[in-house]
Amino acid sequence: QSTNFLIHCLTALSQKGYARGVERTILGAGPVL
């Protein structure tokens, strides 16, 4: 159920366009990690 909750949050955030910033942050930090 926790996974479904995370998906629900990501969907709500993506609708606000916030997910784009998160993706950029993750993709930007990916090579560093």
C-alpha positions in Angstrom: 0.0 0.0 0.0 2.9 2.3 0.7 3.9 2.0 -3.0 0.5 3.0 -4.1 0.6 6.0 -1.8 3.9 7.1 -3.3 2.5 6.7 -6.8 -0.5 8.7 -5.8 1.8 11.5 -4.4 4.0 11.5 -7.5 0.9 11.7 -9.8 -0.4 14.6 -7.8 2.9 16.4 -7.9 3.4 15.7 -11.6 0.1 17.4 -12.3 1.5 20.5 -10.6 4.6 20.3 -12.7 6.7 19.7 -9.5 7.8 16.2 -10.7 9.9 17.8 -13.5 12.1 19.5 -10.9 12.5 16.3 -9.0 13.4 14.4 -12.1 16.0 17.0 -13.0 17.4 16.8 -9.4 17.6 13.0 -9.5 19.1 12.9 -13.0 21.6 15.6 -12.0 22.6 13.7 -8.8 22.6 10.3 -10.5 26.1 10.5 -12.0 27.5 11.9 -8.8 26.1 9.0 -6.7 
